[in-house]
Amino acid sequence: MKSISQIFKGNKHLMDLDPVQELIEYTQELEGQVLEKKVEDNYDKEHILKSMLQDILISCRDMEDTNQLADRYPGMYEKSDAESLVKNLKTYILDMNYKNNLGL
């Protein structure tokens, strides 16, 4: 995107006109809003990704605990099936990507 000085390069005298001054101020205000939106979007995506990683970590820890219990008490607990876990993980990631437009 061109800066205001690049646009008026060679015609700096036009920048002194009142309607042009209003347009410049309005443009600067819009640029600020766009920048704020980009920062906000990045924060939201960062928050979503951090939340996803926490969910995955919790699930992994739960699986490890369940497998340890299954080793100790084979009749009471079943070991986790790794293939179904990977399939569920992939589904979870793709679903979160779609819902939150993460661009993965």
Coordinates of N, CA, C and O in Angstrom, one line a residue:
M1 N 0.8 -1.2 0.0 CA 0.0 0.0 0.0 C 0.9 1.2 0.0 O 1.9 1.3 0.7
K2 N 0.5 2.2 -0.8 CA 1.3 3.4 -0.9 C 1.0 4.3 0.3 O -0.1 4.4 0.8
S3 N 2.0 5.1 0.7 CA 1.9 6.1 1.8 C 1.3 7.3 1.1 O 1.3 7.5 -0.1
I4 N 0.8 8.2 2.0 CA 0.2 9.5 1.5 C 1.2 10.3 0.8 O 1.0 10.9 -0.2
S5 N 2.5 10.4 1.3 CA 3.5 11.2 0.7 C 3.9 10.6 -0.7 O 4.2 11.3 -1.6
Q6 N 3.8 9.3 -0.9 CA 4.0 8.7 -2.2 C 2.9 9.0 -3.2 O 3.2 9.3 -4.3
I7 N 1.7 9.1 -2.7 CA 0.6 9.4 -3.6 C 0.7 10.9 -4.1 O 0.4 11.1 -5.2
F8 N 1.1 11.8 -3.2 CA 1.2 13.2 -3.5 C 2.6 13.6 -4.0 O 2.8 14.8 -4.0
K9 N 3.4 12.7 -4.3 CA 4.8 13.0 -4.7 C 4.7 13.8 -6.0 O 4.0 13.5 -6.9
G10 N 5.3 15.0 -5.9 CA 5.3 15.9 -7.0 C 4.1 16.9 -7.0 O 4.1 17.8 -7.8
N11 N 3.1 16.6 -6.2 CA 2.0 17.5 -6.0 C 1.7 17.8 -4.6 O 0.6 17.8 -4.1
K12 N 2.7 18.1 -3.8 CA 2.6 18.4 -2.4 C 1.7 19.5 -2.1 O 1.1 19.6 -1.0
H13 N 1.6 20.5 -3.0 CA 0.7 21.6 -2.8 C -0.8 21.2 -2.6 O -1.6 21.9 -2.0
L14 N -1.1 20.1 -3.2 CA -2.5 19.6 -3.1 C -2.9 19.2 -1.7 O -4.0 19.2 -1.3
M15 N -1.9 18.8 -0.9 CA -2.1 18.3 0.4 C -2.6 19.4 1.3 O -3.2 19.2 2.4
D16 N -2.4 20.7 0.9 CA -2.8 21.8 1.8 C -4.3 22.1 1.6 O -4.9 22.9 2.4
L17 N -5.0 21.6 0.6 CA -6.4 21.9 0.4 C -7.2 21.2 1.4 O -7.0 20.1 1.9
D18 N -8.3 21.9 1.9 CA -9.1 21.4 3.0 C -9.8 20.0 2.7 O -9.7 19.1 3.5
P19 N -10.4 19.8 1.5 CA -11.0 18.5 1.3 C -9.9 17.4 1.3 O -10.2 16.3 1.7
V20 N -8.7 17.7 0.8 CA -7.6 16.7 0.8 C -7.2 16.4 2.2 O -6.9 15.3 2.5
Q21 N -7.1 17.4 3.0 CA -6.7 17.3 4.4 C -7.7 16.3 5.1 O -7.3 15.4 5.9
E22 N -9.0 16.5 4.9 CA -10.0 15.7 5.4 C -9.9 14.2 5.0 O -10.0 13.3 5.8
L23 N -9.6 14.1 3.7 CA -9.4 12.7 3.1 C -8.2 12.1 3.7 O -8.2 10.9 4.1
I24 N -7.1 12.8 3.9 CA -5.9 12.3 4.5 C -6.2 11.8 6.0 O -5.8 10.7 6.4
E25 N -6.9 12.6 6.8 CA -7.2 12.3 8.1 C -8.1 11.0 8.2 O -7.9 10.2 9.0
Y26 N -9.1 11.0 7.3 CA -10.0 9.8 7.2 C -9.2 8.6 6.9 O -9.4 7.5 7.5
T27 N -8.3 8.7 5.9 CA -7.4 7.6 5.5 C -6.6 7.1 6.6 O -6.4 5.9 6.9
Q28 N -6.0 8.0 7.4 CA -5.1 7.6 8.5 C -6.0 6.9 9.6 O -5.5 6.0 10.2
E29 N -7.2 7.4 9.8 CA -8.1 6.7 10.8 C -8.4 5.3 10.4 O -8.3 4.4 11.2
L30 N -8.7 5.1 9.1 CA -9.0 3.8 8.6 C -7.8 2.9 8.7 O -7.9 1.7 9.0
E31 N -6.6 3.4 8.4 CA -5.4 2.6 8.5 C -5.2 2.1 9.9 O -4.8 1.0 10.2
G32 N -5.5 3.0 10.9 CA -5.4 2.6 12.3 C -6.4 1.5 12.7 O -6.0 0.6 13.4
Q33 N -7.6 1.6 12.1 CA -8.6 0.6 12.4 C -8.2 -0.8 11.8 O -8.4 -1.8 12.4
V34 N -7.7 -0.7 10.6 CA -7.2 -2.0 10.0 C -6.1 -2.6 10.8 O -6.1 -3.8 11.0
L35 N -5.2 -1.8 11.2 CA -4.0 -2.3 12.0 C -4.6 -3.0 13.3 O -4.1 -4.1 13.7
E36 N -5.5 -2.3 14.0 CA -6.1 -2.8 15.2 C -6.8 -4.1 15.0 O -6.6 -5.1 15.8
K37 N -7.5 -4.2 13.9 CA -8.2 -5.5 13.5 C -7.2 -6.6 13.3 O -7.5 -7.7 13.7
K38 N -6.1 -6.3 12.6 CA -5.1 -7.4 12.3 C -4.5 -7.9 13.6 O -4.3 -9.1 13.8
V39 N -4.2 -6.9 14.5 CA -3.6 -7.3 15.8 C -4.6 -8.2 16.6 O -4.3 -9.2 17.2
E40 N -5.9 -7.7 16.6 CA -6.9 -8.5 17.3 C -7.1 -9.9 16.7 O -7.2 -10.8 17.5
D41 N -7.1 -10.0 15.4 CA -7.3 -11.3 14.8 C -6.1 -12.2 15.1 O -6.3 -13.4 15.4
N42 N -4.9 -11.7 15.1 CA -3.7 -12.5 15.5 C -3.8 -13.0 16.9 O -3.5 -14.1 17.2
Y43 N -4.3 -12.1 17.8 CA -4.4 -12.5 19.2 C -5.5 -13.6 19.3 O -5.3 -14.6 20.1
D44 N -6.6 -13.4 18.7 CA -7.7 -14.4 18.7 C -7.2 -15.8 18.2 O -7.4 -16.8 18.8
K45 N -6.4 -15.8 17.1 CA -5.9 -17.1 16.6 C -4.9 -17.7 17.5 O -4.8 -18.9 17.7
E46 N -4.1 -16.8 18.1 CA -3.0 -17.3 19.0 C -3.7 -18.0 20.2 O -3.3 -19.0 20.7
H47 N -4.8 -17.3 20.7 CA -5.5 -17.8 21.8 C -6.2 -19.2 21.5 O -6.2 -20.1 22.3
I48 N -6.8 -19.3 20.3 CA -7.4 -20.5 19.9 C -6.4 -21.6 19.8 O -6.6 -22.7 20.2
L49 N -5.3 -21.3 19.1 CA -4.2 -22.4 19.0 C -3.7 -22.8 20.3 O -3.4 -24.0 20.6
K50 N -3.5 -21.9 21.2 CA -3.0 -22.2 22.6 C -4.1 -23.1 23.3 O -3.7 -24.1 23.9
S51 N -5.3 -22.8 23.2 CA -6.4 -23.6 23.7 C -6.4 -25.0 23.1 O -6.6 -26.0 23.9
M52 N -6.2 -25.1 21.8 CA -6.2 -26.4 21.2 C -5.0 -27.2 21.7 O -5.2 -28.4 22.0
L53 N -3.8 -26.6 21.8 CA -2.7 -27.4 22.3 C -2.9 -27.8 23.8 O -2.5 -29.0 24.1
Q54 N -3.6 -27.0 24.6 CA -3.9 -27.4 25.9 C -4.8 -28.6 25.9 O -4.6 -29.6 26.7
D55 N -5.8 -28.6 25.1 CA -6.8 -29.7 25.0 C -6.0 -31.0 24.6 O -6.3 -32.1 25.1
I56 N -5.2 -30.9 23.6 CA -4.4 -32.1 23.1 C -3.5 -32.6 24.2 O -3.4 -33.8 24.4
L57 N -2.8 -31.7 24.9 CA -1.9 -32.1 26.0 C -2.7 -32.8 27.1 O -2.3 -33.9 27.6
I58 N -3.9 -32.3 27.5 CA -4.7 -32.9 28.5 C -5.2 -34.3 28.0 O -5.1 -35.3 28.8
S59 N -5.5 -34.4 26.8 CA -6.0 -35.7 26.3 C -4.8 -36.7 26.3 O -5.1 -37.9 26.6
C60 N -3.6 -36.3 25.9 CA -2.5 -37.2 25.9 C -2.2 -37.7 27.4 O -1.9 -38.9 27.6
R61 N -2.2 -36.8 28.3 CA -2.0 -37.2 29.7 C -3.1 -38.1 30.2 O -2.8 -39.1 30.9
D62 N -4.3 -37.9 29.8 CA -5.4 -38.8 30.2 C -5.2 -40.2 29.6 O -5.4 -41.2 30.3
M63 N -4.8 -40.2 28.4 CA -4.5 -41.5 27.7 C -3.4 -42.2 28.4 O -3.5 -43.4 28.7
E64 N -2.3 -41.5 28.8 CA -1.2 -42.2 29.5 C -1.7 -42.7 30.9 O -1.3 -43.8 31.2
D65 N -2.5 -41.9 31.6 CA -3.0 -42.4 32.9 C -3.9 -43.6 32.7 O -3.8 -44.6 33.5
T66 N -4.7 -43.6 31.7 CA -5.6 -44.8 31.4 C -4.8 -46.0 31.1 O -5.1 -47.1 31.6
N67 N -3.8 -45.8 30.3 CA -2.9 -47.0 29.9 C -2.2 -47.5 31.1 O -2.0 -48.7 31.2
Q68 N -1.7 -46.7 32.0 CA -1.1 -47.1 33.2 C -2.0 -47.9 34.1 O -1.7 -48.9 34.7
L69 N -3.3 -47.4 34.2 CA -4.3 -48.1 35.0 C -4.6 -49.5 34.3 O -4.8 -50.5 35.0
A70 N -4.6 -49.5 33.0 CA -4.9 -50.7 32.3 C -3.8 -51.8 32.5 O -4.1 -53.0 32.6
D71 N -2.6 -51.3 32.7 CA -1.5 -52.2 33.0 C -1.6 -52.8 34.4 O -1.3 -54.0 34.6
R72 N -2.0 -51.9 35.3 CA -2.1 -52.4 36.7 C -3.4 -53.2 36.9 O -3.4 -54.2 37.6
Y73 N -4.5 -52.8 36.3 CA -5.8 -53.5 36.5 C -6.4 -53.8 35.2 O -7.3 -53.1 34.7
P74 N -5.9 -54.9 34.5 CA -6.3 -55.2 33.1 C -7.8 -55.5 33.0 O -8.4 -55.2 32.0
G75 N -8.4 -56.0 34.1 CA -9.9 -56.3 34.0 C -10.8 -55.1 34.1 O -11.9 -55.1 33.7
M76 N -10.3 -54.0 34.7 CA -11.1 -52.8 35.0 C -11.0 -51.7 33.9 O -11.9 -50.9 33.7
Y77 N -9.8 -51.7 33.2 CA -9.5 -50.6 32.3 C -9.1 -51.2 30.9 O -8.4 -52.2 30.9
E78 N -9.4 -50.5 29.9 CA -8.9 -50.9 28.5 C -7.8 -49.9 28.1 O -7.9 -48.7 28.4
K79 N -6.8 -50.5 27.4 CA -5.8 -49.6 26.8 C -6.4 -48.8 25.7 O -7.3 -49.3 25.0
S80 N -5.8 -47.6 25.5 CA -6.3 -46.7 24.4 C -5.8 -47.3 23.1 O -4.7 -47.7 23.0
D81 N -6.7 -47.2 22.1 CA -6.3 -47.6 20.7 C -5.7 -46.4 20.0 O -6.3 -45.4 19.8
A82 N -4.4 -46.5 19.7 CA -3.6 -45.4 19.1 C -4.2 -45.0 17.8 O -4.3 -43.8 17.5
E83 N -4.7 -45.9 17.0 CA -5.2 -45.5 15.7 C -6.5 -44.7 15.8 O -6.6 -43.6 15.1
S84 N -7.4 -45.0 16.7 CA -8.6 -44.2 16.9 C -8.2 -42.8 17.5 O -8.8 -41.8 17.2
L85 N -7.2 -42.8 18.4 CA -6.8 -41.5 19.0 C -6.2 -40.6 17.9 O -6.6 -39.4 17.9
V86 N -5.4 -41.1 17.0 CA -4.9 -40.2 15.9 C -6.0 -39.8 15.0 O -6.0 -38.6 14.6
K87 N -6.9 -40.7 14.7 CA -8.1 -40.3 13.9 C -8.9 -39.2 14.5 O -9.3 -38.2 13.9
N88 N -9.2 -39.3 15.8 CA -9.9 -38.3 16.6 C -9.2 -37.0 16.6 O -9.8 -35.9 16.5
L89 N -7.9 -37.1 16.8 CA -7.0 -35.9 16.9 C -7.1 -35.1 15.5 O -7.3 -33.9 15.5
K90 N -7.0 -35.8 14.5 CA -7.0 -35.2 13.1 C -8.4 -34.6 12.9 O -8.5 -33.4 12.4
T91 N -9.5 -35.3 13.3 CA -10.8 -34.7 13.2 C -11.0 -33.4 14.0 O -11.5 -32.4 13.5
Y92 N -10.4 -33.4 15.2 CA -10.5 -32.3 16.1 C -9.8 -31.1 15.5 O -10.3 -30.0 15.4
I93 N -8.6 -31.3 15.0 CA -7.8 -30.2 14.4 C -8.5 -29.7 13.2 O -8.6 -28.4 13.0
L94 N -9.0 -30.5 12.3 CA -9.6 -30.1 11.1 C -10.9 -29.3 11.4 O -11.3 -28.3 10.8
D95 N -11.6 -29.8 12.4 CA -12.9 -29.1 12.8 C -12.6 -27.7 13.4 O -13.3 -26.7 13.0
M96 N -11.6 -27.6 14.2 CA -11.2 -26.3 14.8 C -10.7 -25.4 13.7 O -11.0 -24.2 13.8
N97 N -10.0 -25.9 12.8 CA -9.5 -25.1 11.6 C -10.7 -24.5 10.9 O -10.7 -23.4 10.5
Y98 N -11.7 -25.4 10.6 CA -12.8 -24.9 9.8 C -13.6 -23.9 10.6 O -14.0 -22.8 10.1
K99 N -13.9 -24.2 11.9 CA -14.7 -23.3 12.7 C -14.1 -21.9 12.9 O -14.8 -20.9 13.0
N100 N -12.8 -21.9 13.1 CA -12.1 -20.6 13.4 C -11.3 -20.0 12.3 O -10.5 -19.1 12.5
N101 N -11.4 -20.6 11.1 CA -10.7 -20.1 9.9 C -9.2 -19.8 10.2 O -8.7 -18.7 10.0
L102 N -8.5 -20.9 10.7 CA -7.1 -20.8 11.1 C -6.2 -20.8 9.9 O -5.0 -20.5 10.0
G103 N -6.6 -21.3 8.8 CA -5.8 -21.3 7.6 C -4.7 -22.4 7.6 O -3.6 -22.2 7.1
L104 N -5.0 -23.5 8.2 CA -4.0 -24.6 8.3 C -4.0 -25.4 7.0 O -5.0 -25.6 6.3

